[in-house]
């Protein structure tokens, strides 16, 4: 008689043995679920995770605790997820930085730029669980910058001896990489000015210390409405409902530039598939509710996604960002 996994699980259900099947069945009865967020409290990722934690706590009959561990381009918190027991009681969220860090890890200057070595493999050491949010981006300028389209902004940057300054969260951050993608596609001359956060970068842009930058649509709209910033183009595949009058980069004459940031849940690689599936079901179900869309209104757009989609996107982004990094890191 062949001793199959199905028979083993059946025996476990009858009390003959303790197995991964039984482990998955009793999860999450043992303890609260901890979600490690590799970013500071109050940001997009933190706010989204807290809202989703409340939503899935009821169906799972368990408390969801948020553990913020920012630093080193998200490496500190993400490493903690990789090293956590693969029992479903510790999971985490990652962003575009997850792909960027993996792509950058092979370069000698990577540790100095990122603030730490990358001590894990983004694909091998984690399993995707579910989506979280999409963060649509908009290219904005200070009102004093005499450009109201991407082509005008590109021409203006070329006409200046030193180019045009753009604010980012630091070299190697997603917005820095995305601006270099725009540089390559348009021939613009944009110079990276790193900041320690979105708020100080936005303050300097509004004050005229920098010329342009990428911002999350949900964050930028407050300044666009009051005339403190001027939108040039959104970066998504189609116009965003919050800025319906603003064309996309593709509409502006630059096909192939469809960019959005995203955040998704991951678990340590050896987490039992049944637990990953249950977590994914609950998270994606919560993301599809109208109530969650309202709760995430200032963080981003709900992004329900299956593990296969997330794995494919991660692989694609590692390759894409790797090419940008190779062209910009000298």
Coordinates of C-alpha atoms in Angstrom, one line a residue:
X1 CA 0.0 0.0 0.0
X2 CA 1.4 3.4 -0.9
X3 CA 1.5 5.8 2.1
X4 CA 0.3 9.0 0.5
X5 CA 0.0 12.4 1.9
X6 CA -3.8 12.1 1.8
X7 CA -3.7 9.0 3.9
X8 CA -1.3 10.7 6.3
X9 CA -3.5 13.7 6.7
X10 CA -6.5 11.4 7.3
X11 CA -4.6 9.5 10.0
X12 CA -3.7 12.8 11.6
X13 CA -7.3 14.0 11.6
X14 CA -8.1 10.8 13.6
X15 CA -5.4 11.5 16.1
X16 CA -2.7 9.0 15.0
X17 CA 0.0 11.5 14.4
X18 CA 1.0 15.2 14.5
X19 CA 1.8 16.5 11.0
X20 CA 1.9 19.6 8.9
X21 CA -1.8 18.9 8.2
X22 CA -2.7 19.1 11.8
X23 CA -0.5 22.1 12.2
X24 CA -2.4 23.9 9.5
X25 CA -5.8 22.8 10.9
X26 CA -5.1 24.3 14.4
X27 CA -3.5 27.5 13.1
X28 CA -3.9 30.2 14.2
X29 CA -5.1 29.1 17.7
X30 CA -1.7 29.3 19.4
X31 CA -0.8 32.9 19.4
X32 CA -1.3 36.3 17.7
X33 CA -0.1 36.8 14.2
X34 CA 2.7 39.3 13.8
X35 CA 3.2 41.4 10.7
X36 CA 6.6 42.9 10.3
X37 CA 6.5 46.2 8.4
X38 CA 10.0 47.3 7.3
X39 CA 8.9 51.0 7.3
X40 CA 8.1 53.6 10.0
X41 CA 4.7 53.8 11.6
X42 CA 2.2 56.1 9.9
X43 CA 3.3 55.5 6.3
X44 CA 1.4 53.9 3.5
X45 CA 2.5 50.4 4.2
X46 CA 1.9 50.7 8.0
X47 CA -1.6 52.2 7.6
X48 CA -2.6 49.6 5.0
X49 CA -1.4 46.7 7.2
X50 CA -3.1 48.0 10.3
X51 CA -6.4 48.3 8.4
X52 CA -6.1 44.8 6.9
X53 CA -5.0 43.4 10.3
X54 CA -8.3 44.5 11.8
X55 CA -10.3 43.1 8.9
X56 CA -8.8 39.6 9.0
X57 CA -8.6 39.4 12.8
X58 CA -12.3 38.4 13.1
X59 CA -12.4 35.7 10.5
X60 CA -9.1 34.2 11.8
X61 CA -10.3 34.6 15.4
X62 CA -6.9 35.9 16.3
X63 CA -5.2 39.3 17.1
X64 CA -2.9 40.7 14.4
X65 CA 0.0 42.7 15.7
X66 CA 2.0 45.2 13.6
X67 CA 5.8 45.2 14.3
X68 CA 7.5 48.2 12.6
X69 CA 11.2 47.6 11.8
X70 CA 12.4 50.3 9.5
X71 CA 15.9 50.9 8.2
X72 CA 18.5 50.1 5.5
X73 CA 16.1 50.4 2.5
X74 CA 13.7 47.9 4.2
X75 CA 16.4 45.2 4.6
X76 CA 16.3 45.2 8.4
X77 CA 12.6 44.3 8.7
X78 CA 12.6 42.0 5.7
X79 CA 15.5 40.0 7.1
X80 CA 13.5 39.5 10.3
X81 CA 10.7 37.9 8.2
X82 CA 13.2 35.6 6.4
X83 CA 14.6 34.4 9.8
X84 CA 11.3 34.0 11.5
X85 CA 9.8 30.5 12.2
X86 CA 7.9 29.4 9.2
X87 CA 4.7 28.6 11.2
X88 CA 2.3 31.3 10.0
X89 CA 2.6 33.4 13.1
X90 CA 5.1 35.8 11.6
X91 CA 4.6 37.3 8.1
X92 CA 5.7 40.6 6.5
X93 CA 5.1 43.1 3.8
X94 CA 7.5 44.1 1.1
X95 CA 7.5 46.8 -1.7
X96 CA 9.3 47.6 -4.9
X97 CA 12.4 47.9 -2.8
X98 CA 12.3 44.1 -2.4
X99 CA 13.0 43.7 -6.1
X100 CA 15.4 46.7 -6.2
X101 CA 17.5 45.4 -3.3
X102 CA 17.8 42.0 -5.0
X103 CA 18.8 43.5 -8.3
X104 CA 21.3 45.8 -6.6
X105 CA 22.9 43.1 -4.3
X106 CA 25.3 41.9 -7.0
X107 CA 27.0 45.3 -7.3
X108 CA 30.0 46.2 -5.2
X109 CA 28.6 49.6 -4.2
X110 CA 25.2 48.1 -3.1
X111 CA 25.8 47.9 0.6
X112 CA 27.0 51.5 0.8
X113 CA 24.0 52.7 -1.1
X114 CA 21.4 50.6 0.7
X115 CA 22.9 50.9 4.1
X116 CA 23.4 47.2 4.6
X117 CA 24.2 44.0 2.7
X118 CA 21.2 42.0 1.4
X119 CA 21.4 38.8 3.5
X120 CA 18.6 36.9 1.8
X121 CA 17.3 36.0 -1.6
X122 CA 14.0 37.8 -2.5
X123 CA 12.7 34.9 -4.4
X124 CA 14.1 31.8 -2.6
X125 CA 13.6 32.9 1.0
X126 CA 10.0 34.1 0.8
X127 CA 6.6 32.9 -0.5
X128 CA 4.1 35.6 -1.6
X129 CA 0.8 35.5 0.3
X130 CA -1.4 38.3 -1.1
X131 CA -1.4 41.8 -2.4
X132 CA -1.8 44.9 -0.2
X133 CA -2.0 48.2 -2.1
X134 CA -0.9 49.7 -5.4
X135 CA 0.6 53.2 -5.0
X136 CA 0.0 55.2 -8.2
X137 CA 2.5 57.9 -8.9
X138 CA 2.3 61.3 -10.5
X139 CA 5.2 63.5 -11.8
X140 CA 4.8 67.0 -10.3
X141 CA 6.7 70.3 -10.6
X142 CA 6.9 73.4 -8.6
X143 CA 4.5 76.0 -10.2
X144 CA 7.4 78.3 -11.0
X145 CA 8.9 75.6 -13.3
X146 CA 7.8 76.7 -16.9
X147 CA 6.7 73.3 -18.1
X148 CA 3.2 71.8 -18.2
X149 CA 3.9 68.6 -20.1
X150 CA 6.5 65.9 -20.0
X151 CA 8.0 67.0 -23.3
X152 CA 8.3 70.6 -22.1
X153 CA 9.9 69.3 -18.9
X154 CA 12.4 67.1 -20.8
X155 CA 13.3 70.0 -23.1
X156 CA 13.8 72.4 -20.1
X157 CA 16.0 69.9 -18.4
X158 CA 18.2 69.6 -21.5
X159 CA 18.5 73.4 -21.8
X160 CA 19.9 73.8 -18.3
X161 CA 23.7 73.2 -17.9
X162 CA 23.2 71.2 -14.7
X163 CA 19.8 69.7 -15.6
X164 CA 16.9 69.7 -13.2
X165 CA 16.8 68.5 -9.6
X166 CA 14.3 65.9 -8.4
X167 CA 13.8 64.8 -4.9
X168 CA 13.8 61.1 -3.9
X169 CA 14.0 58.9 -0.8
X170 CA 17.6 58.2 -1.6
X171 CA 19.7 56.6 -4.3
X172 CA 18.4 53.1 -4.9
X173 CA 14.9 53.9 -3.6
X174 CA 12.0 53.1 -5.9
X175 CA 11.3 56.7 -6.9
X176 CA 15.0 57.3 -7.7
X177 CA 15.0 54.2 -9.9
X178 CA 11.7 55.3 -11.6
X179 CA 13.2 58.7 -12.3
X180 CA 16.2 57.1 -13.9
X181 CA 13.8 55.0 -16.0
X182 CA 12.2 58.2 -17.2
X183 CA 15.6 59.7 -17.9
X184 CA 16.5 56.7 -20.1
X185 CA 13.2 56.7 -21.9
X186 CA 13.0 60.5 -22.5
X187 CA 16.6 61.6 -22.7
X188 CA 15.9 64.1 -19.8
X189 CA 18.6 65.4 -17.5
X190 CA 17.3 64.9 -14.0
X191 CA 19.6 65.0 -11.0
X192 CA 18.8 63.0 -7.9
X193 CA 18.6 64.9 -4.6
X194 CA 18.1 62.4 -1.8
X195 CA 15.9 63.0 1.3
X196 CA 15.1 61.0 4.4
X197 CA 11.4 61.0 3.8
X198 CA 8.5 62.1 1.6
X199 CA 7.5 65.1 3.8
X200 CA 10.9 66.9 3.7
X201 CA 11.2 66.2 -0.1
X202 CA 7.7 67.6 -0.7
X203 CA 8.5 70.7 1.5
X204 CA 11.6 71.6 -0.5
X205 CA 9.7 71.0 -3.8
X206 CA 6.9 73.3 -2.7
X207 CA 9.5 75.8 -1.6
X208 CA 11.4 75.8 -4.9
X209 CA 14.6 74.2 -3.6
X210 CA 14.0 71.3 -6.1
X211 CA 12.2 71.3 -9.5
X212 CA 10.3 68.1 -9.8
X213 CA 9.7 64.7 -8.3
X214 CA 7.5 61.6 -8.3
X215 CA 4.8 61.5 -5.6
X216 CA 2.0 59.0 -4.6
X217 CA -1.2 60.3 -6.2
X218 CA -3.0 60.0 -2.9
X219 CA -0.4 62.2 -1.2
X220 CA 0.1 64.7 -4.0
X221 CA -3.6 65.6 -4.6
X222 CA -3.8 67.8 -1.6
X223 CA -1.0 70.1 -3.0
X224 CA -2.3 69.9 -6.5
X225 CA -5.8 71.1 -5.4
X226 CA -4.3 74.1 -3.6
X227 CA -2.0 75.0 -6.5
X228 CA 1.2 74.3 -4.6
X229 CA 2.2 71.7 -7.1
X230 CA 1.4 71.1 -10.8
X231 CA 0.8 67.6 -12.1
X232 CA 2.6 66.7 -15.4
X233 CA 1.7 63.1 -15.9
X234 CA 0.6 60.0 -14.0
X235 CA 2.7 56.8 -14.4
X236 CA 0.0 54.1 -14.5
X237 CA -1.5 52.2 -17.5
X238 CA -4.5 54.5 -17.5
X239 CA -5.5 57.8 -15.9
X240 CA -6.2 57.8 -12.2
X241 CA -9.7 58.6 -11.0
X242 CA -8.3 61.1 -8.4
X243 CA -6.6 63.0 -11.3
X244 CA -8.7 62.3 -14.3
X245 CA -7.5 65.4 -16.2
X246 CA -3.8 64.4 -15.9
X247 CA -2.5 62.4 -18.9
X248 CA -0.3 59.3 -18.4
X249 CA 3.3 59.0 -19.6
X250 CA 2.1 56.8 -22.4
X251 CA -0.4 59.4 -23.5
X252 CA 2.4 62.0 -23.3
X253 CA 4.3 60.2 -26.0
X254 CA 6.4 57.7 -24.0
X255 CA 5.1 54.2 -24.6
X256 CA 6.4 51.4 -22.4
X257 CA 6.5 53.6 -19.3
X258 CA 3.8 52.1 -17.1
X259 CA 5.0 52.3 -13.5
X260 CA 3.3 51.9 -10.1
X261 CA 4.6 51.1 -6.7
X262 CA 3.1 48.2 -4.8
X263 CA 3.2 46.5 -1.4
X264 CA 2.4 42.8 -0.8
X265 CA 2.4 40.2 2.0
X266 CA 5.1 37.5 2.2
X267 CA 5.9 34.7 4.6
X268 CA 9.1 32.7 5.2
X269 CA 9.6 30.2 2.4
X270 CA 8.9 27.1 4.4
X271 CA 5.5 28.2 5.7
X272 CA 2.9 25.4 5.2
X273 CA 1.0 25.9 1.9
X274 CA -2.4 25.5 3.7
X275 CA -1.6 28.5 6.0
X276 CA -0.4 30.6 3.1
X277 CA -3.6 29.8 1.2
X278 CA -5.8 30.7 4.2
X279 CA -4.0 33.9 4.9
X280 CA -4.2 34.9 1.2
X281 CA -7.9 34.1 1.0
X282 CA -8.7 36.3 4.0
X283 CA -6.5 39.2 2.9
X284 CA -7.7 39.3 -0.6
X285 CA -11.3 39.0 0.5
X286 CA -10.8 42.0 2.8
X287 CA -9.2 44.0 0.0
X288 CA -12.2 43.5 -2.3
X289 CA -14.7 45.1 0.1
X290 CA -15.9 48.7 -0.3
X291 CA -15.2 49.4 3.3
X292 CA -11.5 48.6 2.8
X293 CA -11.3 50.8 -0.2
X294 CA -12.5 53.7 2.0
X295 CA -10.0 52.8 4.8
X296 CA -7.1 52.8 2.3
X297 CA -8.1 56.0 0.6
X298 CA -5.0 57.9 1.8
X299 CA -2.6 55.0 1.4
X300 CA -3.2 53.7 -2.1
X301 CA -5.6 51.5 -4.2
X302 CA -6.5 48.0 -2.9
X303 CA -4.4 45.4 -4.6
X304 CA -5.9 41.9 -4.2
X305 CA -3.4 39.5 -5.9
X306 CA -2.6 35.8 -5.9
X307 CA 0.9 34.4 -5.2
X308 CA 1.5 33.4 -8.8
X309 CA 0.9 36.9 -10.0
X310 CA 3.1 38.4 -7.3
X311 CA 5.9 35.9 -8.0
X312 CA 5.8 36.8 -11.7
X313 CA 5.8 40.5 -11.0
X314 CA 8.7 40.2 -8.6
X315 CA 10.8 38.3 -11.2
X316 CA 9.9 40.8 -13.9
X317 CA 10.8 43.8 -11.7
X318 CA 14.2 42.3 -10.6
X319 CA 15.1 42.0 -14.3
X320 CA 13.8 45.5 -15.2
X321 CA 15.4 47.3 -12.2
X322 CA 18.6 45.4 -12.8
X323 CA 19.0 46.9 -16.2
X324 CA 18.4 50.4 -14.8
X325 CA 20.9 49.9 -12.0
X326 CA 23.5 48.6 -14.4
X327 CA 23.1 51.7 -16.5
X328 CA 23.2 54.2 -13.6
X329 CA 25.6 52.7 -11.1
X330 CA 29.1 53.4 -12.2

